[in-house]
GROMACS .gro file of C-alpha atoms in nm:
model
  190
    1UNK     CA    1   0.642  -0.990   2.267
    2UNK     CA    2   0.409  -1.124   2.100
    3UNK     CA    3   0.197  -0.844   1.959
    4UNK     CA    4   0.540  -0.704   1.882
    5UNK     CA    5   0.580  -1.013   1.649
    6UNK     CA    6   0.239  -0.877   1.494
    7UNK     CA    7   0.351  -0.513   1.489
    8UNK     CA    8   0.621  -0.585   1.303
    9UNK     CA    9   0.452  -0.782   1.060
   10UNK     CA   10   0.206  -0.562   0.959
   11UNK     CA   11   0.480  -0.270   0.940
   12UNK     CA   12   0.833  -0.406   0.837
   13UNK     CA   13   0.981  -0.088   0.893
   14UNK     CA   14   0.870   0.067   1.236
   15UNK     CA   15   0.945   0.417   1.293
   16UNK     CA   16   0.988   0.619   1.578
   17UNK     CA   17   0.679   0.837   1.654
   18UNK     CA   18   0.909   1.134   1.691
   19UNK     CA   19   1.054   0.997   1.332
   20UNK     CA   20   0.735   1.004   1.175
   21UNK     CA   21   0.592   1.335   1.290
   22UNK     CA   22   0.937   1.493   1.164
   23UNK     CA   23   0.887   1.337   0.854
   24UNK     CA   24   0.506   1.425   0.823
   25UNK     CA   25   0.661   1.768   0.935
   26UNK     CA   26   0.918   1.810   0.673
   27UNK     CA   27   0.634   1.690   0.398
   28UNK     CA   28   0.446   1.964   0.481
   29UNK     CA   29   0.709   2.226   0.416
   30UNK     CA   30   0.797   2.084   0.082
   31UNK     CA   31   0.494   2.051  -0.006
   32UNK     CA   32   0.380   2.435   0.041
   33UNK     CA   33   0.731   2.533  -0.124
   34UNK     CA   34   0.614   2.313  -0.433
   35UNK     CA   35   0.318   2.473  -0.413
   36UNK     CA   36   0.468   2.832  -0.402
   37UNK     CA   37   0.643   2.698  -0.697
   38UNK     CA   38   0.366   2.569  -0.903
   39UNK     CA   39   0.201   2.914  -0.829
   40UNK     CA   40   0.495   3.094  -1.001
   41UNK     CA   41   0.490   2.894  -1.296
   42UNK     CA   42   0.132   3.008  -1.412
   43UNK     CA   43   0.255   3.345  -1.322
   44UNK     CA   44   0.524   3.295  -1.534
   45UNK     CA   45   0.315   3.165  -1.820
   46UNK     CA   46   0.063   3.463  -1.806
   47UNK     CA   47   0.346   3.699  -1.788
   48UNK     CA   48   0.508   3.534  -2.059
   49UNK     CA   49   0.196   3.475  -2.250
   50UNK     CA   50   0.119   3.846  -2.209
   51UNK     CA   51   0.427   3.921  -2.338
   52UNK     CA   52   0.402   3.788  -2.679
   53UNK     CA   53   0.034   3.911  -2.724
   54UNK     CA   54   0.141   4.258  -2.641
   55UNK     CA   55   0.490   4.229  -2.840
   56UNK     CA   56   0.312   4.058  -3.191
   57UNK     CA   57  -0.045   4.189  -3.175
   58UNK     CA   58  -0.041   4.533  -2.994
   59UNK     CA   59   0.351   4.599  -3.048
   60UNK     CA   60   0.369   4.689  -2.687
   61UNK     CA   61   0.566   4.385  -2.488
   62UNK     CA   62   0.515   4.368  -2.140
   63UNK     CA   63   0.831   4.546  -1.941
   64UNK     CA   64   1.075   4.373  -1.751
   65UNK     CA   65   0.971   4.016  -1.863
   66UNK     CA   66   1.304   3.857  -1.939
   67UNK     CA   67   1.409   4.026  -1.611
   68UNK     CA   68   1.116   3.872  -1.355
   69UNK     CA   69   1.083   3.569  -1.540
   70UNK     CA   70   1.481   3.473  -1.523
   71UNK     CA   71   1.401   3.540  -1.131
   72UNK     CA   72   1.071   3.302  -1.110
   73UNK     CA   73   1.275   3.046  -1.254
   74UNK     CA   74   1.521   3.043  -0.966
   75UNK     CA   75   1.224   2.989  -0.736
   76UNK     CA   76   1.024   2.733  -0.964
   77UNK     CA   77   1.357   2.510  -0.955
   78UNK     CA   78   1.486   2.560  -0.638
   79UNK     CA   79   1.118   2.535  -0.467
   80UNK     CA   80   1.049   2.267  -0.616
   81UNK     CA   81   1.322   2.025  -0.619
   82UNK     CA   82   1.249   1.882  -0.267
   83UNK     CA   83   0.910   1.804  -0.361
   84UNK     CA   84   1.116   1.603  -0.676
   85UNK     CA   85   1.299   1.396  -0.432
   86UNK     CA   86   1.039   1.359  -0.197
   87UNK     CA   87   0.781   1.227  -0.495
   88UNK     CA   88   1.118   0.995  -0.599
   89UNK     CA   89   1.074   1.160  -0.944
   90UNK     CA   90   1.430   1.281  -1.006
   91UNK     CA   91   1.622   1.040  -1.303
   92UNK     CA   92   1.773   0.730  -1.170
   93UNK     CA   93   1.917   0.483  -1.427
   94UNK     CA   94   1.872   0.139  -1.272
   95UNK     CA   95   1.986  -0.089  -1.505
   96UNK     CA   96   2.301  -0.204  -1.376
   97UNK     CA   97   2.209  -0.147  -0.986
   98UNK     CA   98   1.908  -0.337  -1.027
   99UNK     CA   99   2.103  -0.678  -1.087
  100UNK     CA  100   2.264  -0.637  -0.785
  101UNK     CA  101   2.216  -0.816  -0.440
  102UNK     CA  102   1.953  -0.576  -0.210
  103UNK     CA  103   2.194  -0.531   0.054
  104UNK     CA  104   2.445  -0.397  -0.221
  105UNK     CA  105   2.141  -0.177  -0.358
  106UNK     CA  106   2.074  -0.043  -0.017
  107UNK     CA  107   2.473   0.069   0.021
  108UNK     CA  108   2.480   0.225  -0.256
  109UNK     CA  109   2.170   0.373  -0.208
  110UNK     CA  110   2.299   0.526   0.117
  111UNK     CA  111   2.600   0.638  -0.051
  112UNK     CA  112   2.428   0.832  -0.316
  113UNK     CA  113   2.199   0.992  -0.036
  114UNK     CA  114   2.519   1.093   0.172
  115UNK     CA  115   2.643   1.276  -0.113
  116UNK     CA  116   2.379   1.446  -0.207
  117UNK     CA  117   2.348   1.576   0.170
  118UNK     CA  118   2.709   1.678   0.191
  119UNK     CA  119   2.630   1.872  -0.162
  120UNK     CA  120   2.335   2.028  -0.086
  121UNK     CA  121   2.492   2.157   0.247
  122UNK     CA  122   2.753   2.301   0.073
  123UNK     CA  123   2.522   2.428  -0.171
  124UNK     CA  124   2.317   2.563   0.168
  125UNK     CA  125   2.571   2.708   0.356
  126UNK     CA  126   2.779   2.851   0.039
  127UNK     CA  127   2.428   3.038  -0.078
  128UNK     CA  128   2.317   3.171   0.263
  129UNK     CA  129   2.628   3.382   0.222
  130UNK     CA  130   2.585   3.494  -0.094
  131UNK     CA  131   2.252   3.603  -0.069
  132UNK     CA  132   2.293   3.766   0.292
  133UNK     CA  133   2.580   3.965   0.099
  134UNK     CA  134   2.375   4.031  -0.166
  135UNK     CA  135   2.089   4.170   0.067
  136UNK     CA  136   2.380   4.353   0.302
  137UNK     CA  137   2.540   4.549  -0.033
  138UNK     CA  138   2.157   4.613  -0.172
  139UNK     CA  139   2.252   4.415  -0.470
  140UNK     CA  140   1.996   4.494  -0.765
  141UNK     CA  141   1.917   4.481  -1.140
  142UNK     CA  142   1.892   4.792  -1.293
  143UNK     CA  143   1.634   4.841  -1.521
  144UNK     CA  144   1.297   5.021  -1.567
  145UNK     CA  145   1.253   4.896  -1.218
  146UNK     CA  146   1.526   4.813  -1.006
  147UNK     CA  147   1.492   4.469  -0.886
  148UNK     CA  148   1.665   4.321  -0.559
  149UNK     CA  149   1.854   3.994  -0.654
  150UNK     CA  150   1.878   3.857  -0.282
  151UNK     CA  151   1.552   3.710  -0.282
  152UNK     CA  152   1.596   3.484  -0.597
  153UNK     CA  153   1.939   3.414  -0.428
  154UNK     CA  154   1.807   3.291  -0.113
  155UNK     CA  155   1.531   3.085  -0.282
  156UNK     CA  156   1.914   2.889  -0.375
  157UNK     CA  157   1.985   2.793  -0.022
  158UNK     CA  158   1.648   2.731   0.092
  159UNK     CA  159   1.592   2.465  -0.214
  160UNK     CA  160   1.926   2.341  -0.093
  161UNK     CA  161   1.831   2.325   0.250
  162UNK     CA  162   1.487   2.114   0.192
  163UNK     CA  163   1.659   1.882  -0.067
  164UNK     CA  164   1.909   1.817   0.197
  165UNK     CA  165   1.683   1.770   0.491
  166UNK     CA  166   1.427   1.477   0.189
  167UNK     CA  167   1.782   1.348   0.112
  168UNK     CA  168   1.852   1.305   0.535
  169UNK     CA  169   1.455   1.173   0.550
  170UNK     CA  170   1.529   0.892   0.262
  171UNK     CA  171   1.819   0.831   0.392
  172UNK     CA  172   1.665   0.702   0.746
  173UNK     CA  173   1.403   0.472   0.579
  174UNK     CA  174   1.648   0.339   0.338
  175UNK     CA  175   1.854   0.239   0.641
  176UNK     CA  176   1.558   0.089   0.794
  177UNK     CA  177   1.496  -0.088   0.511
  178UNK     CA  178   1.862  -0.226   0.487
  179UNK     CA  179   1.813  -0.309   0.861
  180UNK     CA  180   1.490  -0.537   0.720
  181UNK     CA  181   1.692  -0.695   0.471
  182UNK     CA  182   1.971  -0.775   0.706
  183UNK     CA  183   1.757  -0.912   0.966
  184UNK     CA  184   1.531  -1.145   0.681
  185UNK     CA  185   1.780  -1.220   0.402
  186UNK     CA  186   1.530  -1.422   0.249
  187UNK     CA  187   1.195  -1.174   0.283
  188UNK     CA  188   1.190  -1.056  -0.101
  189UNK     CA  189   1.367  -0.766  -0.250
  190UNK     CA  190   1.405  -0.425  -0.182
   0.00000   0.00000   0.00000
């Protein structure tokens, strides 16, 4: 009991092991998806960059730019908006929720993370349709090249699936933390 006291202590919010390597898990994934879409944002720029250079100074723009780019930016976003939740980077405006009592925080804190999992599932389950439609009926944009659309669509879902699954993460350690605050009234703010 004792070293439990000491445990707890140094970490205020113990978390299963099981939790933890989940959660170390789930990191991972985001992370390479941000990663996947960093990488298509300099492709994106070079293509876009190579573009104008060939359109203003050799009169020769680069084919199919507006068409590839417009799919990149499907994967940019939707790769890369777990890794926005995960970094807590997405816009929050605190200024009346930070007047209010931590347990009341916390709530509403869980609140907003419930909703954005029932969204995202939606989002999820709504998009893994379309784009297994899409990729059933050989969907495509015609143009010099003809361009499947069902892999831009299922970058949708997928983004929807890994915000969903951060949102599910935050929303066990905010608990934990509301569990704290419960248990220590007193122990500072969250």
């Amino acid at each position: 009991p004792k070293d439990m006291e000491e445990s707890e202590r140094e970490n205020p919010n113990p978390m299963p092991q099981w939790l933890d390597i989940a959660d170390n898990g789930l990191g991972s994934v985001i992370s390479g998806a941000a990663l996947i879409s960093a990488t298509f944002v300099l492709v994106l720029m070079i293509l876009v960059t190579a573009d104008i250079i060939g359109r203003y100074v050799f009169d020769k723009p680069v084919p199919m730019t507006y068409e590839v780019g417009s799919f990149l930016m499907v994967f940019i976003v939707f790769l890369g908006i777990g890794y926005t939740q995960r970094m807590k980077a997405h816009i929050r405006v605190e200024f009346l929720t930070m007047r209010l009592p931590p347990r009341i925080r916390a709530g509403l804190d869980l609140l907003a993370l419930t909703l954005g999992i029932v969204l995202y599932v939606a989002i999820f389950y709504q998009g893994m349709k379309w784009s297994y439609t899409s990729f059933q009926v050989g969907d495509y944009v015609a143009g010099l090249v003809n361009l499947p659309r069902w892999p831009s669509q299922f970058a949708i879902p997928f983004g929807a699936l890994l915000l969903s699954l951060q949102f599910a993460s935050d929303f066990v350690h905010r608990y934990l933390e509301l569990l704290q605050i419960v248990k220590n009234p007193k122990g500072g703010s969250q």
